[in-house]
Coordinates of C-alpha atoms in Angstrom, one line a residue:
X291 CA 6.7 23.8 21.8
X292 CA 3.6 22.5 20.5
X293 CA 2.2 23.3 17.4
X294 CA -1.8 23.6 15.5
X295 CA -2.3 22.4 12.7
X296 CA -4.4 21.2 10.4
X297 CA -6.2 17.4 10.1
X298 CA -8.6 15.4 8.7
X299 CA -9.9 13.0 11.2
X300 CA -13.1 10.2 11.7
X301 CA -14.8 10.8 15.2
X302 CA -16.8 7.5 14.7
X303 CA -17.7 4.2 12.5
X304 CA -19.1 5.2 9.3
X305 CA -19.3 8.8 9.6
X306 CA -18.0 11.7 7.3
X307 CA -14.7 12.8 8.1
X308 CA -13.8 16.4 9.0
X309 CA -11.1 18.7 8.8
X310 CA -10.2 19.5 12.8
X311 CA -6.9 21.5 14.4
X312 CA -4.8 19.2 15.6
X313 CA -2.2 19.7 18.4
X314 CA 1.7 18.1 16.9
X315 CA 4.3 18.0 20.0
X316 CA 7.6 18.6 19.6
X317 CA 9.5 15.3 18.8
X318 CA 10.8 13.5 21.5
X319 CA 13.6 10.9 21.7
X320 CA 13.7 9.0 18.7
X321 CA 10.9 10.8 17.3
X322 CA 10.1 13.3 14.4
X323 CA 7.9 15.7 13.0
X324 CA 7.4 16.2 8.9
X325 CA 5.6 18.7 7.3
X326 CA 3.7 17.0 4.9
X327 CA 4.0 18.0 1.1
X328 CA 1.3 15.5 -0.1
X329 CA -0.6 12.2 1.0
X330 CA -2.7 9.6 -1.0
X331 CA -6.1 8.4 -0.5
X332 CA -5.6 4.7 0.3
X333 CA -8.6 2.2 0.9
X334 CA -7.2 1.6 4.3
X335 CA -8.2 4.9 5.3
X336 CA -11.5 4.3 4.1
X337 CA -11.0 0.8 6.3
X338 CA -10.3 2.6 9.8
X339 CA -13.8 5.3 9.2
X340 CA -15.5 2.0 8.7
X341 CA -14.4 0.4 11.9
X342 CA -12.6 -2.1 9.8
X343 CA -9.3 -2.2 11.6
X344 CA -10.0 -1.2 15.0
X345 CA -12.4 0.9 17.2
X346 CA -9.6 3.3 18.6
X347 CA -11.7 5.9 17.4
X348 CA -10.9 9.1 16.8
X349 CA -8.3 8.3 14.0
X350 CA -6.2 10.7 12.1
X351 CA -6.5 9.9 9.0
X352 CA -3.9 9.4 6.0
X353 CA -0.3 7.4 5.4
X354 CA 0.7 7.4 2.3
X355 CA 2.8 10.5 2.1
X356 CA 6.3 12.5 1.7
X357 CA 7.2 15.7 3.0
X358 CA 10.5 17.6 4.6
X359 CA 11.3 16.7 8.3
X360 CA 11.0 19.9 10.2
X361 CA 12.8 18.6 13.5
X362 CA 13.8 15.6 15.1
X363 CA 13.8 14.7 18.8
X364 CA 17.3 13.1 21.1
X365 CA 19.3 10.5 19.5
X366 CA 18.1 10.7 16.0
X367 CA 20.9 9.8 13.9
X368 CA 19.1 8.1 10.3
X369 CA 17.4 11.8 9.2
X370 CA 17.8 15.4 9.7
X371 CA 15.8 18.5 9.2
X372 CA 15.6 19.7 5.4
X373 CA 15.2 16.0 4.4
X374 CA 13.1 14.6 1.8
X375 CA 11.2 11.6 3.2
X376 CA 8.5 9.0 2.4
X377 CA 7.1 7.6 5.1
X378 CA 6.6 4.2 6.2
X379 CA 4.4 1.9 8.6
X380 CA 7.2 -0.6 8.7
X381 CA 10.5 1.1 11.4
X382 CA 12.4 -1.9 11.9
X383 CA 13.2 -2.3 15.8
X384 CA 16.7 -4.5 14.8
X385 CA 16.4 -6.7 17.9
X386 CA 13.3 -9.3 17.1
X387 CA 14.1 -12.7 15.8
X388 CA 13.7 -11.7 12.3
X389 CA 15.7 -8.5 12.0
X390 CA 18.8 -11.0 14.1
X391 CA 17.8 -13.2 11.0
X392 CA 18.9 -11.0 8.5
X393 CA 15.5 -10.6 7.5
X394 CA 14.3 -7.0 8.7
X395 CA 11.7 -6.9 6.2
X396 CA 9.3 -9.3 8.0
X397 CA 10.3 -7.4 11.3
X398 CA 7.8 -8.3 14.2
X399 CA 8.3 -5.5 16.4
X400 CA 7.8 -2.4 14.4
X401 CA 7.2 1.1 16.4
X402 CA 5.8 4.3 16.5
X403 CA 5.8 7.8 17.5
X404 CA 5.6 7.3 21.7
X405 CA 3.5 10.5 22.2
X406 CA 0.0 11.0 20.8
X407 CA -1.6 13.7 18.4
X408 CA -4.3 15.3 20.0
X409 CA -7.3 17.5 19.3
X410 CA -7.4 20.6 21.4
X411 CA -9.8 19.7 24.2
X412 CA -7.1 16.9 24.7
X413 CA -8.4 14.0 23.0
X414 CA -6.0 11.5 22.0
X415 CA -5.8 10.8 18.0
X416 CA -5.1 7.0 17.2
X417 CA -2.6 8.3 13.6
X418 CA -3.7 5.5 10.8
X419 CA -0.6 2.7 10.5
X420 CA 1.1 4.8 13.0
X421 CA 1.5 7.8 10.7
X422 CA -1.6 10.6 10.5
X423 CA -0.3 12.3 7.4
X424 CA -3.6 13.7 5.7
X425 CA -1.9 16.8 8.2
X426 CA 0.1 19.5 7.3
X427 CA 2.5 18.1 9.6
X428 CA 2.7 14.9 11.5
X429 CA 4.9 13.1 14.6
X430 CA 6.5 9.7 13.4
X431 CA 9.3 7.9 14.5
X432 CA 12.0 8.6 13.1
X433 CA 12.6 5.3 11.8
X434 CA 9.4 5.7 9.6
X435 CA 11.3 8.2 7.5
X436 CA 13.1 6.9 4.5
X437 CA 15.4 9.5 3.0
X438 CA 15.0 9.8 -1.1
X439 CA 16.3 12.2 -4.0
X440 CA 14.3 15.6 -3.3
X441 CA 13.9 16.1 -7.1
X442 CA 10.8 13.6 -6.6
X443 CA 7.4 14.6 -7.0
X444 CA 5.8 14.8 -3.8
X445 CA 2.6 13.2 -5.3
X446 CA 4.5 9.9 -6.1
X447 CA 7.2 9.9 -4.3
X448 CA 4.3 9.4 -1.4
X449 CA 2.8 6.3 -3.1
X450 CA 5.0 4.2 -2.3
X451 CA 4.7 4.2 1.7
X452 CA 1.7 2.2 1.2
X453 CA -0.5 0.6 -2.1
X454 CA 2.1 1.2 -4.6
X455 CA 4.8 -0.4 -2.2
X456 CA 2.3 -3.2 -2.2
X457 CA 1.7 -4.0 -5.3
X458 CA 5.3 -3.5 -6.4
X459 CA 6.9 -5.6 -4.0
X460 CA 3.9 -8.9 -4.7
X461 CA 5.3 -8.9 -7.9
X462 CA 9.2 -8.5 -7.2
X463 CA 9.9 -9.7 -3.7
X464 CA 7.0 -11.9 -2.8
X465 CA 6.1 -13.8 -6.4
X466 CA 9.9 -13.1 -7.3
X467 CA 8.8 -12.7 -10.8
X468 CA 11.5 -12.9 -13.0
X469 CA 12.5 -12.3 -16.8
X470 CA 10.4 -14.4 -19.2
X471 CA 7.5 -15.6 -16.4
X472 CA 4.0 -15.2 -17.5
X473 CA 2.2 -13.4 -14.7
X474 CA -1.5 -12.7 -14.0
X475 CA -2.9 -10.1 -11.8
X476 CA -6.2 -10.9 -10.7
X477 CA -7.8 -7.0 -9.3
X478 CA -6.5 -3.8 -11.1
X479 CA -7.1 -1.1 -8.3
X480 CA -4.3 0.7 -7.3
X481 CA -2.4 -2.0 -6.1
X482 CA -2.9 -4.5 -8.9
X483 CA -2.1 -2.0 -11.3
X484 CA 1.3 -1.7 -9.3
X485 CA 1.6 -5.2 -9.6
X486 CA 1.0 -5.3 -13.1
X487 CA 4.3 -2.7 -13.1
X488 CA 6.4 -4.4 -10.9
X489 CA 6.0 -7.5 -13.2
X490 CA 6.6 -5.5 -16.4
X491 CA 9.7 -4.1 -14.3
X492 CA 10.9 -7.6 -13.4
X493 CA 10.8 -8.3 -17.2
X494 CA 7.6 -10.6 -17.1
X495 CA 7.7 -12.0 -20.6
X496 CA 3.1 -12.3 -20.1
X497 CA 1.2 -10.2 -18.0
X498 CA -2.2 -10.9 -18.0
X499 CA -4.8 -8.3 -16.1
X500 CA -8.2 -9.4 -14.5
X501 CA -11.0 -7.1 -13.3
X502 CA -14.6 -6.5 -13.7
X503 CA -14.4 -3.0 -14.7
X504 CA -12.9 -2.2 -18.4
X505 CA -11.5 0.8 -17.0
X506 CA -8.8 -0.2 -14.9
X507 CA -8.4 -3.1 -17.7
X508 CA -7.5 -0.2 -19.7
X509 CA -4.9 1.4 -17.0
X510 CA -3.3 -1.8 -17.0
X511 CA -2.5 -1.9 -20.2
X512 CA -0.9 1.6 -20.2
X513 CA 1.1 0.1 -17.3
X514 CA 2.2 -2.9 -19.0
X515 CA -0.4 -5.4 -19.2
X516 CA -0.1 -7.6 -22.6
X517 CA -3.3 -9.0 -22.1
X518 CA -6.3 -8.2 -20.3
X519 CA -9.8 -10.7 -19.4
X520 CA -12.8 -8.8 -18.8
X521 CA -14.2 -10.6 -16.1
X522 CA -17.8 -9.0 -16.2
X523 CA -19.5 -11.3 -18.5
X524 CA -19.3 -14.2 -17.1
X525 CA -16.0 -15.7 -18.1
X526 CA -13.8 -18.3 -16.6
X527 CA -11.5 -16.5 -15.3
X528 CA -9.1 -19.7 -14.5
X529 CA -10.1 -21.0 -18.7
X530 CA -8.8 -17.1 -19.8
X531 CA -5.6 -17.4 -18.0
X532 CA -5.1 -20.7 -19.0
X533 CA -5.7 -20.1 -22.5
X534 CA -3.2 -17.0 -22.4
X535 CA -0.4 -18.9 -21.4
X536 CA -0.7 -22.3 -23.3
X537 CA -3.0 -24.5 -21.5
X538 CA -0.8 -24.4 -18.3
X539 CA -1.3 -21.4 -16.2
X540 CA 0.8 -18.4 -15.3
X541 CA 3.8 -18.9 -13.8
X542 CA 3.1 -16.0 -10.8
X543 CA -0.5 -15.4 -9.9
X544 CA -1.1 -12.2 -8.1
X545 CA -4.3 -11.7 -6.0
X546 CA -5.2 -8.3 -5.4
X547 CA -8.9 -8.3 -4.5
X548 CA -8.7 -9.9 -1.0
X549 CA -11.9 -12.9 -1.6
X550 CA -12.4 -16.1 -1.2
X551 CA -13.7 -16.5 -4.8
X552 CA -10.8 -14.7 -6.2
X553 CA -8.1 -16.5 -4.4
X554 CA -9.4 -19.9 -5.8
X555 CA -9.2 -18.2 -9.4
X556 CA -5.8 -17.5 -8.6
X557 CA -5.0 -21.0 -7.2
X558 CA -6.0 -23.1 -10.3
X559 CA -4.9 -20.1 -12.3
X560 CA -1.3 -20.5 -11.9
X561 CA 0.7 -23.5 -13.6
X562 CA 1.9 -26.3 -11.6
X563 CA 4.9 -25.1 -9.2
X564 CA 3.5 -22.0 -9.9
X565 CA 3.6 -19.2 -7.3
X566 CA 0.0 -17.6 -5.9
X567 CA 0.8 -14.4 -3.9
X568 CA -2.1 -12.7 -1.7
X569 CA -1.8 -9.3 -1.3
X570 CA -5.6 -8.3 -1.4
X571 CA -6.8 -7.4 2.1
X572 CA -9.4 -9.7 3.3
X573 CA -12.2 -8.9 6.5
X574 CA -12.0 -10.8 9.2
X575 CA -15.1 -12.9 8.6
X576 CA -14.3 -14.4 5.1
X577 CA -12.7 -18.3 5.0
X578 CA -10.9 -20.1 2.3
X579 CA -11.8 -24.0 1.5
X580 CA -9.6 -25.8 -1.0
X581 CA -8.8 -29.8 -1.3
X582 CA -5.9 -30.3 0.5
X583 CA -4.8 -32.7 -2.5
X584 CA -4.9 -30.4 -4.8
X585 CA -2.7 -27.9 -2.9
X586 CA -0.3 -30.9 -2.5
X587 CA -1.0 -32.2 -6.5
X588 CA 0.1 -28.4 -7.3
X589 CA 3.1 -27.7 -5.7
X590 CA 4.9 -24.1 -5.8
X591 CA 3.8 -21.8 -2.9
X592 CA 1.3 -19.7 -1.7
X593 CA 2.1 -16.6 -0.2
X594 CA 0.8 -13.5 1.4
X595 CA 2.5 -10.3 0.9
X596 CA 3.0 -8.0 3.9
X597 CA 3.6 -4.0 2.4
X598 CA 5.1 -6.4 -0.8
X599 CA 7.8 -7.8 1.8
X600 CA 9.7 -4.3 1.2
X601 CA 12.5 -3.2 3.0
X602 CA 11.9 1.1 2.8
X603 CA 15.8 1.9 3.2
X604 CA 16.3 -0.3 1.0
X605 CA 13.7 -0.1 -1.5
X606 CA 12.6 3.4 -1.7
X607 CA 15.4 5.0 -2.4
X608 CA 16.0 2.5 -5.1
X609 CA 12.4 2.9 -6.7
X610 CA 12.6 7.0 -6.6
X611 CA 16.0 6.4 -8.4
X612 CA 13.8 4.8 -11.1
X613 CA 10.9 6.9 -11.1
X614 CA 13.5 9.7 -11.9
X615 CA 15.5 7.8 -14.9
X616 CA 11.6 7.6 -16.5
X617 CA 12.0 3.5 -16.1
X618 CA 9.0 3.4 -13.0
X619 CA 6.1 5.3 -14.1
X620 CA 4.7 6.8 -10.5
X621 CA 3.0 9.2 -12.2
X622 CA 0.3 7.4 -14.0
X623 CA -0.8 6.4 -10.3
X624 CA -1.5 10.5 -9.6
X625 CA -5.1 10.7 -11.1
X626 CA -6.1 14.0 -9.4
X627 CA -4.5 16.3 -6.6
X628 CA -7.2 17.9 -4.3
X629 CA -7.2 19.9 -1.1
X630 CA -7.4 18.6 2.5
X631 CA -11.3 19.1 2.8
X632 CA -11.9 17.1 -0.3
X633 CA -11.0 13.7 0.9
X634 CA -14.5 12.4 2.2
X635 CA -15.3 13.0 -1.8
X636 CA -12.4 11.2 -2.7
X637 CA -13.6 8.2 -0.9
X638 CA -16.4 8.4 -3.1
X639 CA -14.5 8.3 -6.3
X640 CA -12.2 5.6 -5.3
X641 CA -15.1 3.1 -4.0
X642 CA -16.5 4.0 -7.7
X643 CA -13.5 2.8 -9.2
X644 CA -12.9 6.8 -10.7
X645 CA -9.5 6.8 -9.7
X646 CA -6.3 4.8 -8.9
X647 CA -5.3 7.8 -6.6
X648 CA -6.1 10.6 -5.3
X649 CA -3.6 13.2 -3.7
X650 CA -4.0 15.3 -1.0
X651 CA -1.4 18.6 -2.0
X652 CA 0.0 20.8 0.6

């Protein structure tokens, strides 16, 4: 049976969202519901009210979350009610070319829930990245619940399904930074900060932060920055890394801004046969013109970063291990908890660069 509950949702492009009742089927095959326990506010939320990914208006907001699966639907096998689960955008379908690849991490046919939330006059709800979690309980697919120790905080435990993840994995599976590499992270929102821990995790012997704004200059360094360039003055960005790491560059550049301008810092910013990993999200509009001889003259790679190239069965459980030795700091990412009609003033706060997260609470 059916059940109402509550959601936040955007009717249309650019307006303010609202908290509506939302209609949650039972699960069907393959399919599961989760109460929510709590949910970030991720700039990709703010990205579907603005029209930015699509026009499948209205969208259900919210996708960074973990909750307790409350019932699953025929054939569901991976989780079962009581669970503790973060969930994901990435449920790997184990057939496509990649996942026969061994490489289910870049899996190309991803799924979702087959039925649709609703509102109550019937109106279909298009669930951000296939989740809809700023709800007090949502439909996924089973496969985008990733089982973890229960003894996690809700609050970051939920994190990682989305810009932690992201800015994690750039560091450790994309730029494969390893023990001893200098590393510079160019944009310290949420996800560059996450990159600026992944590195410290991967025992980066350098990690260089770059942003405009001194405070998140100043989160990175509680998160393991060594050094930091305050890029609001005017400085040369590419002549500040450099100097930071000898006159040659850092060995991993990470790009968190998504910009033209910024990816070219990072490009002559790295040392040559250095890595340059995108993981900032840029609009559709925006190009990129380099001289093809200097990306040959260079060497290394250049790489985007999908959801930091993670595996979540593999690498969630692994990361909440962490989190709960006190070796991954999740917590520093938490910079308020608020209710579920707060979150249009949470978008506020994070565009003003107030916050690395805020966290809806059930």
């Amino acid at each position: 049976m059916s059940q109402q509950v509550r959601g936040v949702i955007a009717r249309g492009k650019g307006e303010a969202v609202e908290v509506a009742t939302i209609v949650v089927p039972d699960p069907g095959p393959g399919e599961a519901v989760v109460k929510v326990q709590a949910c970030g506010v991720c700039h990709t939320d703010l990205h579907y009210r603005e029209g930015g990914i699509n026009d499948e208006f209205p969208f259900l907001l919210g996708h960074e979350a973990a909750g307790v699966v409350e019932s699953v639907g025929a054939g569901v096998t991976e989780v079962a009610p009581g669970d503790f689960v973060i969930l994901n955008w990435r449920a790997v379908c184990g057939q496509c070319r990649a996942c026969r690849r061994g490489r289910p991490q870049y899996c190309f046919a991803t799924h979702n829930a087959k039925q649709k939330m609703t509102l109550l006059d019937g109106t279909e709800l298009s669930p951000a990245l296939g989740i809809g979690a700023f709800a007090e309980k949502t439909l996924v697919a089973a496969g985008q619940c990733t089982k973890v120790d229960p003894a996690a905080s809700p609050a970051a435990a939920g994190l990682l399904g989305c810009g932690v993840m992201a800015g994690l994995g750039a560091a450790i599976n994309t730029g494969g930074v390893s023990r001893g590499d200098s590393v510079a992270v160019i944009g310290c929102g949420g996800v560059g900060n996450a990159a600026v821990l992944g590195a410290r995790l991967a025992g980066a012997a350098k990690i260089i932060a770059v942003d405009l704004d001194r405070r998140k200059l100043d989160r990175a360094s509680g998160l393991g920055a060594t050094h930091v360039v305050d890029a609001s003055g005017g400085v040369d960005v590419v002549e500040a890394v450099r100097a930071l790491t000898d006159g040659h560059g850092a060995d991993v550049v990470i790009e968190a801004v998504g910009r033209p301008e910024t990816y070219k810092q990072a490009f002559y910013a790295r040392d040559l046969a250095g890595t340059v990993v995108l993981v900032g999200v840029p609009t559709p509009e925006m190009t990129l013109e380099l001289p093809l001889l200097d990306v040959f003259g260079r060497g290394g790679a250049l790489k985007s970063s999908w959801y930091g190239d993670c595996l979540p069965s593999r690498d969630f459980p692994m990361l909440i291990d962490l989190y709960l030795q006190g070796r991954l700091d999740l917590d520093a990412f938490v910079t308020e908890t608020i209710a579920l009609d707060e979150v249009e003033q949470a978008f506020a706060r994070m565009q003003g660069g107030d916050v690395l997260r805020s966290v809806v609470v059930f």
